[in-house]
Amino acid sequence: MHHIIIGAGPAGVIAAETIRKQAPRDEITLIGDEKEAPYSRMAIPYLLVGNIQEQGTHLRKSATHYEDLRINRVIAGVKSAQSATKTIVLDDGKSLKFDTLLIATGSHPIKPPVPGIDAEGVHNCWTLEDARSIMKLAKPGAKVLQLGAGFIGCIIMEALAARGVELSVVEMGDRMVPRMMGPTAGGMIREWVQAKGVKVHTGTKVEAITPGKPLKVKLSNGTTMEADLVISAAGVRPAIGFLEGSGITCLLGVLTDEHLQTNVPGIFAAGDCAEAFDKVSGKTIVSAIQPNAAEQARVAALNMVSHARGLKAQANLRGVTQINVLDTLGMISTSFGDWQGARVASMWKSPMQPRADT
Ligand SMILES: Cc1cc2nc3c(=O)[nH]c(=O)nc-3n(C[C@H](O)[C@H](O)[C@H](O)COP(=O)(O)OP(=O)(O)OC[C@H]3O[C@@H](n4cnc5c(N)ncnc54)[C@H](O)[C@@H]3O)c2cc1C
């Protein structure tokens, strides 16, 4: 039996390890498009602060971990998937056949439609590669403009402050963390970070970025700011574009049932890319935090093994945790339940819609 996992983040790695425990003789292929040892994005802020080195972000520390477990690692992007023929196609043109498939491709940052967003000195804060670029530019005294004051934007503020940069935040919502926090909490976070020297512009859009050193950033309030580094933190969406035409149903994420199985028997999804069924609320939800990715991966993997053995699904997802805890420059805030302004997925929504979150 051949189990293929697309995505070598936390969900993909945990799924591969779980399958190996259950099925010592099956073939497992873990495909990821980043040229890194599998790592945890949530460790990036600690890397930026300097508390850990790159190796500290790696999910498993032994250099031979995957080899030892006989997990074939393939570094490539998956371009397309065909459920009818149980085939995936890689970006180098090779195709691979599977008996079960796990889609664990996570999310991609949304690129805001701003002229100049691809200029040198503009970066996301999503990958290890982004972190390296940020560390090169975020030197003491450097002017850093952060586009977006959502979840990721707030998480990395501590690290930027620790690097001694002059930080300005531009958020088009009327408050900080607008999806996660109401006006009172959003206002408290704003006052807290302003007292620590961060300049905050809410209700303001970045209209254009002019390339150069420094970059010139035009705002909708009529001002133009100079920046040595612009960090684009405008939200994320499930990385599922390659599934178009695959026969796998997608809403905001890949639609799954309580076993993490998609509409196609034998094909599963887990993690940030999955729209998972939450027994508690009776709804399907994309809840892009690592504990959800880990639990969904475990449940999906157990069911992949059952499917390969011709058995009924053995594991159920009990719920999707809708909790977020945020540390913004030392102020700890938390939100539970439905996020304000979060769109609820429904079967009537057209597939593949982007998700503007964080
Ligand atoms: C700066 C930062 C801080 C965070 N802090 C926290 C936190 O404090 N707590 C928390 O719970 N969560 C946090 N998160 C979110 C957390 O990192 C994600 O929920 C988690 O990474 C989800 O794991 P995943 O395996 O589903 O996806 P990912 O970690 O995104 O892994 C998916 C992998 O699949 C690859 N891939 C995508 N498309 C393809 C393709 N077509 N072919 C091959 N490979 C592909 C991607 O490149 C990636 O390597 C943070 C994220 C960031 C960026």
Coordinates of C-alpha atoms and ligand atoms in Angstrom, one line a residue:
M1 CA 0.0 0.0 0.0
H2 CA 1.3 3.5 -0.9
H3 CA 0.2 6.4 1.3
I4 CA 1.1 9.8 -0.2
I5 CA 1.1 13.0 1.9
I6 CA 1.2 16.4 0.2
G7 CA 2.7 19.0 2.6
A8 CA 5.6 18.5 5.0
G9 CA 4.5 20.8 7.7
P10 CA 3.3 19.7 11.2
A11 CA 0.2 18.0 9.8
G12 CA 2.1 16.1 7.1
V13 CA 4.9 14.9 9.4
I14 CA 2.5 13.8 12.2
A15 CA 0.4 11.9 9.7
A16 CA 3.5 10.1 8.2
E17 CA 4.7 9.1 11.7
T18 CA 1.2 7.9 12.7
I19 CA 0.9 5.8 9.6
R20 CA 4.3 4.2 10.1
K21 CA 3.3 3.2 13.7
Q22 CA 0.2 1.5 12.4
A23 CA 1.5 0.1 9.2
P24 CA 5.2 -1.0 9.5
R25 CA 5.4 -2.4 5.9
D26 CA 3.4 0.2 3.9
E27 CA 5.1 2.7 1.6
I28 CA 4.9 6.4 2.8
T29 CA 5.9 9.3 0.6
L30 CA 6.0 12.8 2.2
I31 CA 6.1 15.6 -0.4
G32 CA 6.9 19.2 0.4
D33 CA 7.8 22.2 -1.8
E34 CA 10.1 23.9 0.7
K35 CA 13.8 23.1 0.6
E36 CA 14.1 22.8 4.3
A37 CA 14.0 20.1 7.0
P38 CA 10.2 20.0 8.0
Y39 CA 9.7 22.9 10.5
S40 CA 7.2 24.7 12.5
R41 CA 6.1 28.1 11.4
M42 CA 5.1 29.0 14.9
A43 CA 8.7 28.9 16.0
I44 CA 9.6 31.7 13.5
P45 CA 9.0 34.5 16.1
Y46 CA 11.5 32.9 18.5
L47 CA 14.0 32.7 15.7
L48 CA 13.5 36.4 14.9
V49 CA 14.0 37.3 18.6
G50 CA 17.1 35.2 18.6
N51 CA 16.0 32.8 21.3
I52 CA 16.6 29.8 19.0
Q53 CA 18.6 29.0 15.9
E54 CA 17.1 27.6 12.7
Q55 CA 17.5 24.1 13.9
G56 CA 15.2 24.9 16.8
T57 CA 12.4 25.4 14.3
H58 CA 12.8 21.9 12.9
L59 CA 9.9 19.6 13.9
R60 CA 12.3 16.6 14.4
K61 CA 15.9 17.1 15.5
S62 CA 17.6 14.0 14.2
A63 CA 19.0 14.3 10.7
T64 CA 18.0 10.7 9.9
H65 CA 14.5 10.8 11.4
Y66 CA 12.6 10.3 8.2
E67 CA 15.1 7.8 6.8
D68 CA 14.9 5.8 10.1
L69 CA 11.1 5.6 9.8
R70 CA 11.4 4.7 6.0
I71 CA 9.4 7.8 5.1
N72 CA 10.4 8.8 1.5
R73 CA 10.8 12.6 1.4
V74 CA 10.3 14.3 -1.9
I75 CA 11.0 18.0 -2.3
A76 CA 8.7 19.1 -5.1
G77 CA 5.5 21.0 -5.6
V78 CA 2.3 19.1 -6.5
K79 CA 0.8 20.6 -9.5
S80 CA -2.4 18.6 -9.8
A81 CA -4.3 15.6 -8.5
Q82 CA -6.7 13.2 -10.2
S83 CA -9.0 11.3 -7.9
A84 CA -10.4 9.1 -10.6
T85 CA -6.9 7.7 -11.5
K86 CA -5.5 8.1 -7.9
T87 CA -2.5 10.0 -9.4
I88 CA -0.7 13.2 -8.5
V89 CA 1.5 15.2 -10.8
L90 CA 4.7 17.0 -9.6
D91 CA 6.0 20.3 -10.9
D92 CA 8.9 18.4 -12.6
G93 CA 6.3 16.5 -14.6
K94 CA 6.6 13.1 -12.7
S95 CA 3.4 11.4 -11.7
L96 CA 2.9 9.2 -8.6
K97 CA 0.1 6.7 -7.9
F98 CA -1.4 6.4 -4.4
D99 CA -3.7 4.1 -2.5
T100 CA -4.5 6.8 0.0
L101 CA -3.7 10.5 -0.2
L102 CA -3.5 13.2 2.5
I103 CA -3.7 16.8 1.5
A104 CA -1.8 18.8 4.2
T105 CA -0.7 21.8 2.2
G106 CA -1.4 24.5 4.8
S107 CA -2.1 28.1 3.9
H108 CA -0.5 30.7 1.6
P109 CA -0.2 34.3 2.5
I110 CA -2.6 36.6 0.6
K111 CA -0.9 39.1 -1.6
P112 CA -2.7 42.4 -1.3
P113 CA -3.5 44.1 -4.6
V114 CA -1.0 47.0 -3.9
P115 CA 1.2 48.4 -6.6
G116 CA 4.9 47.6 -5.7
I117 CA 4.0 44.7 -3.4
D118 CA 6.7 42.6 -5.2
A119 CA 9.4 45.3 -4.7
E120 CA 12.8 44.3 -3.1
G121 CA 12.5 44.8 0.7
V122 CA 8.8 43.7 0.9
H123 CA 8.4 40.3 2.6
N124 CA 5.7 38.0 4.1
C125 CA 6.4 36.5 7.5
W126 CA 5.3 32.9 6.7
T127 CA 8.3 30.8 5.8
L128 CA 11.8 30.2 7.1
E129 CA 13.0 31.9 3.9
D130 CA 10.9 35.0 4.8
A131 CA 12.4 35.0 8.3
R132 CA 16.0 35.0 6.8
S133 CA 15.1 38.0 4.7
I134 CA 13.5 39.8 7.6
M135 CA 16.5 39.2 9.8
K136 CA 18.8 40.7 7.2
L137 CA 16.8 44.0 7.1
A138 CA 15.4 44.4 10.6
K139 CA 18.5 45.9 12.1
P140 CA 18.5 48.2 15.1
G141 CA 17.1 51.6 14.0
A142 CA 15.7 50.3 10.7
K143 CA 12.3 51.6 9.7
V144 CA 9.8 48.7 9.4
L145 CA 6.3 49.1 8.2
Q146 CA 3.9 46.2 8.8
L147 CA 0.9 45.9 6.5
G148 CA -1.8 44.3 8.6
A149 CA -2.4 44.1 12.4
G150 CA -4.0 40.6 12.5
F151 CA -2.9 37.5 14.3
I152 CA 0.4 37.0 12.6
G153 CA 1.2 40.7 12.6
C154 CA 0.7 40.9 16.3
I155 CA 2.7 37.7 17.0
I156 CA 5.8 39.1 15.3
M157 CA 5.7 42.5 16.9
E158 CA 7.5 41.3 20.0
A159 CA 10.3 40.0 17.8
L160 CA 10.6 43.2 15.8
A161 CA 10.6 45.3 18.9
A162 CA 13.4 43.1 20.4
R163 CA 15.4 43.7 17.2
G164 CA 15.3 47.4 18.0
V165 CA 13.5 48.6 14.8
E166 CA 11.2 51.6 14.4
L167 CA 7.9 50.0 13.8
S168 CA 4.8 51.3 12.2
V169 CA 1.6 49.2 11.7
V170 CA -1.0 50.0 9.0
E171 CA -4.3 48.2 9.4
M172 CA -7.3 48.8 7.1
G173 CA -9.8 47.6 9.8
D174 CA -11.0 50.0 12.4
R175 CA -9.0 48.4 15.2
M176 CA -6.1 46.0 15.8
V177 CA -6.8 42.3 15.3
P178 CA -10.2 43.1 13.8
R179 CA -11.3 39.5 13.1
M180 CA -10.3 38.2 16.5
M181 CA -11.0 41.1 18.8
G182 CA -14.0 43.4 19.4
P183 CA -13.5 47.2 19.7
T184 CA -12.7 47.2 23.4
A185 CA -10.0 44.5 23.2
G186 CA -8.7 45.8 19.9
G187 CA -8.4 49.3 21.5
M188 CA -6.6 48.0 24.5
I189 CA -4.0 46.2 22.3
R190 CA -3.6 49.4 20.3
E191 CA -3.0 51.5 23.5
W192 CA -0.5 48.9 24.8
V193 CA 1.6 48.8 21.7
Q194 CA 1.6 52.6 21.2
A195 CA 2.8 53.0 24.8
K196 CA 5.7 50.8 23.8
G197 CA 6.6 53.0 20.9
V198 CA 4.8 51.4 17.9
K199 CA 3.0 53.8 15.6
V200 CA -0.4 52.4 14.7
H201 CA -2.6 53.6 11.8
T202 CA -6.0 51.9 11.8
G203 CA -8.7 52.5 9.2
T204 CA -5.8 53.1 6.8
K205 CA -4.8 51.3 3.6
V206 CA -1.4 51.0 2.0
E207 CA -2.1 52.3 -1.5
A208 CA 1.3 51.9 -3.2
I209 CA 4.9 51.0 -2.6
T210 CA 7.6 52.7 -4.6
P211 CA 10.7 50.6 -4.9
G212 CA 14.0 51.9 -3.7
K213 CA 16.2 52.2 -0.6
P214 CA 14.3 53.3 1.4
L215 CA 10.9 52.1 0.1
K216 CA 8.3 54.9 -0.1
V217 CA 4.9 53.7 1.1
K218 CA 1.8 55.8 0.2
L219 CA -1.1 55.5 2.7
S220 CA -4.8 56.3 2.1
N221 CA -4.6 59.0 4.8
G222 CA -2.5 61.1 2.4
T223 CA 0.9 60.5 4.0
T224 CA 3.9 58.8 2.5
M225 CA 6.3 56.8 4.8
E226 CA 9.8 55.6 4.3
A227 CA 10.6 52.0 5.1
D228 CA 13.7 49.8 5.0
L229 CA 11.5 46.8 5.2
V230 CA 7.8 46.2 4.6
I231 CA 6.2 43.1 6.1
S232 CA 3.0 42.1 4.4
A233 CA 0.7 40.3 6.9
A234 CA -2.6 40.7 5.1
G235 CA -4.0 37.2 5.9
V236 CA -3.8 33.7 4.6
R237 CA -5.9 31.3 2.6
P238 CA -5.7 27.5 2.2
A239 CA -3.2 26.3 -0.4
I240 CA -5.6 24.3 -2.5
G241 CA -5.4 25.9 -5.9
F242 CA -3.8 22.7 -7.4
L243 CA -7.0 20.8 -6.6
E244 CA -9.0 22.6 -9.2
G245 CA -10.5 19.9 -11.5
S246 CA -9.4 17.1 -9.2
G247 CA -12.9 16.0 -8.3
I248 CA -12.3 16.8 -4.6
T249 CA -14.8 19.2 -3.1
C250 CA -13.4 22.4 -1.7
L251 CA -15.2 25.3 0.0
L252 CA -12.8 27.7 1.8
G253 CA -10.6 24.7 2.5
V254 CA -10.8 21.0 1.5
L255 CA -14.2 19.8 2.7
T256 CA -13.9 16.8 5.1
D257 CA -16.1 14.7 7.2
E258 CA -15.6 13.7 10.9
H259 CA -13.0 11.1 9.7
L260 CA -11.1 13.9 7.8
Q261 CA -12.1 12.1 4.6
T262 CA -13.0 14.2 1.5
N263 CA -15.9 13.4 -0.8
V264 CA -13.5 10.9 -2.5
P265 CA -13.0 7.7 -0.5
G266 CA -9.3 7.2 0.4
I267 CA -8.5 10.9 0.0
F268 CA -8.2 12.9 3.3
A269 CA -7.2 16.4 4.3
A270 CA -5.8 17.9 7.6
G271 CA -4.4 21.1 9.0
D272 CA -4.7 24.7 7.8
C273 CA -5.9 23.6 4.4
A274 CA -8.8 21.5 5.7
E275 CA -12.3 22.5 6.3
A276 CA -12.9 20.1 9.2
F277 CA -16.2 19.0 10.6
D278 CA -16.7 20.2 14.1
K279 CA -19.1 17.9 16.0
V280 CA -19.6 20.5 18.7
S281 CA -21.0 23.2 16.4
G282 CA -22.2 20.9 13.6
K283 CA -20.4 23.1 11.1
T284 CA -17.3 22.7 9.0
I285 CA -14.5 25.2 9.9
V286 CA -11.0 26.2 8.8
S287 CA -9.3 26.9 12.1
A288 CA -5.7 27.4 11.2
I289 CA -3.8 26.7 14.4
Q290 CA -1.2 24.1 15.0
P291 CA -3.0 22.0 17.7
N292 CA -5.8 21.5 15.1
A293 CA -3.4 20.5 12.4
A294 CA -1.8 17.9 14.8
E295 CA -5.0 16.3 15.9
Q296 CA -6.5 16.3 12.4
A297 CA -3.4 14.7 11.0
R298 CA -3.5 11.9 13.6
V299 CA -7.2 11.1 12.9
A300 CA -6.7 11.2 9.2
A301 CA -3.7 9.0 9.3
L302 CA -5.5 6.3 11.4
N303 CA -8.3 6.3 8.9
M304 CA -5.9 6.2 5.9
V305 CA -4.5 2.9 7.3
S306 CA -8.0 1.5 7.9
H307 CA -9.0 2.5 4.3
A308 CA -5.9 0.7 2.9
R309 CA -6.9 -2.4 4.9
G310 CA -10.5 -2.3 3.6
L311 CA -11.7 -1.5 7.1
K312 CA -14.2 1.1 8.3
A313 CA -12.9 4.4 9.6
Q314 CA -11.6 3.9 13.2
A315 CA -11.0 7.5 14.4
N316 CA -13.3 10.5 14.7
L317 CA -12.5 14.2 15.0
R318 CA -14.3 15.3 18.2
G319 CA -14.1 19.0 17.6
V320 CA -12.2 21.9 16.1
T321 CA -10.6 24.1 18.7
Q322 CA -11.6 27.6 18.2
I323 CA -9.3 29.3 20.6
N324 CA -6.5 31.8 19.9
V325 CA -4.1 33.1 22.4
L326 CA -2.1 36.1 21.3
D327 CA 1.0 37.7 22.9
T328 CA 1.3 41.2 21.6
L329 CA 4.5 42.8 23.0
G330 CA 3.7 41.1 26.3
M331 CA 0.0 41.7 26.5
I332 CA -1.8 38.3 26.5
S333 CA -5.2 38.3 24.9
T334 CA -7.4 35.4 23.9
S335 CA -10.5 34.8 21.9
F336 CA -12.9 31.8 21.9
G337 CA -15.6 30.7 19.5
D338 CA -16.6 32.3 16.2
W339 CA -14.4 35.1 15.1
Q340 CA -16.2 38.4 14.5
G341 CA -16.5 39.0 10.8
A342 CA -15.4 35.4 10.0
R343 CA -17.4 34.0 7.1
V344 CA -19.1 30.8 7.8
A345 CA -18.6 28.2 5.1
S346 CA -21.7 26.8 3.5
M347 CA -22.5 24.3 0.8
W348 CA -23.9 27.2 -1.3
K349 CA -20.7 29.1 -1.4
S350 CA -18.7 28.8 -4.6
P351 CA -15.6 26.7 -4.2
M352 CA -12.0 28.0 -4.0
Q353 CA -13.0 31.3 -2.5
P354 CA -10.1 33.1 -0.8
R355 CA -10.2 33.6 3.0
A356 CA -9.1 36.9 4.3
D357 CA -8.1 36.2 7.8
T358 CA -5.5 36.9 10.5
Ligands
LIG1 C1 4.8 33.5 12.3 C2 3.7 32.5 12.6 C3 3.4 32.2 14.0 C4 2.5 31.3 14.3 N1 2.2 31.1 15.6 C5 1.3 30.1 16.0 C6 1.0 29.9 17.3 O1 1.6 30.5 18.2 N2 0.1 28.9 17.6 C7 -0.5 28.1 16.7 O2 -1.2 27.2 17.0 N3 -0.2 28.4 15.3 C8 0.6 29.3 15.0 N4 0.9 29.6 13.7 C9 0.1 28.8 12.6 C10 0.7 27.4 12.5 O3 2.0 27.6 12.0 C11 -0.1 26.6 11.4 O4 -1.4 26.4 12.0 C12 0.6 25.3 11.1 O5 1.8 25.5 10.5 C13 -0.3 24.4 10.2 O6 0.3 23.3 9.9 P1 0.1 22.6 8.4 O7 0.9 21.3 8.4 O8 -1.4 22.4 8.2 O9 0.6 23.6 7.4 P2 2.0 24.2 7.1 O10 2.8 24.4 8.3 O11 1.7 25.5 6.3 O12 2.7 23.2 6.1 C14 2.2 22.9 4.8 C15 3.4 22.6 3.9 O13 2.9 22.2 2.6 C16 3.6 22.8 1.6 N5 2.8 22.9 0.3 C17 1.8 23.8 0.1 N6 1.3 23.5 -1.2 C18 2.1 22.5 -1.7 C19 2.1 21.8 -2.9 N7 1.2 22.1 -3.9 N8 3.0 20.8 -3.1 C20 3.9 20.5 -2.1 N9 3.9 21.1 -0.9 C21 3.0 22.1 -0.7 C22 3.9 24.2 2.2 O14 5.0 24.9 1.5 C23 4.3 23.8 3.6 O15 5.6 23.4 3.7 C24 1.8 30.5 13.3 C25 2.1 30.8 11.9 C26 3.1 31.7 11.6 C27 3.4 32.0 10.2

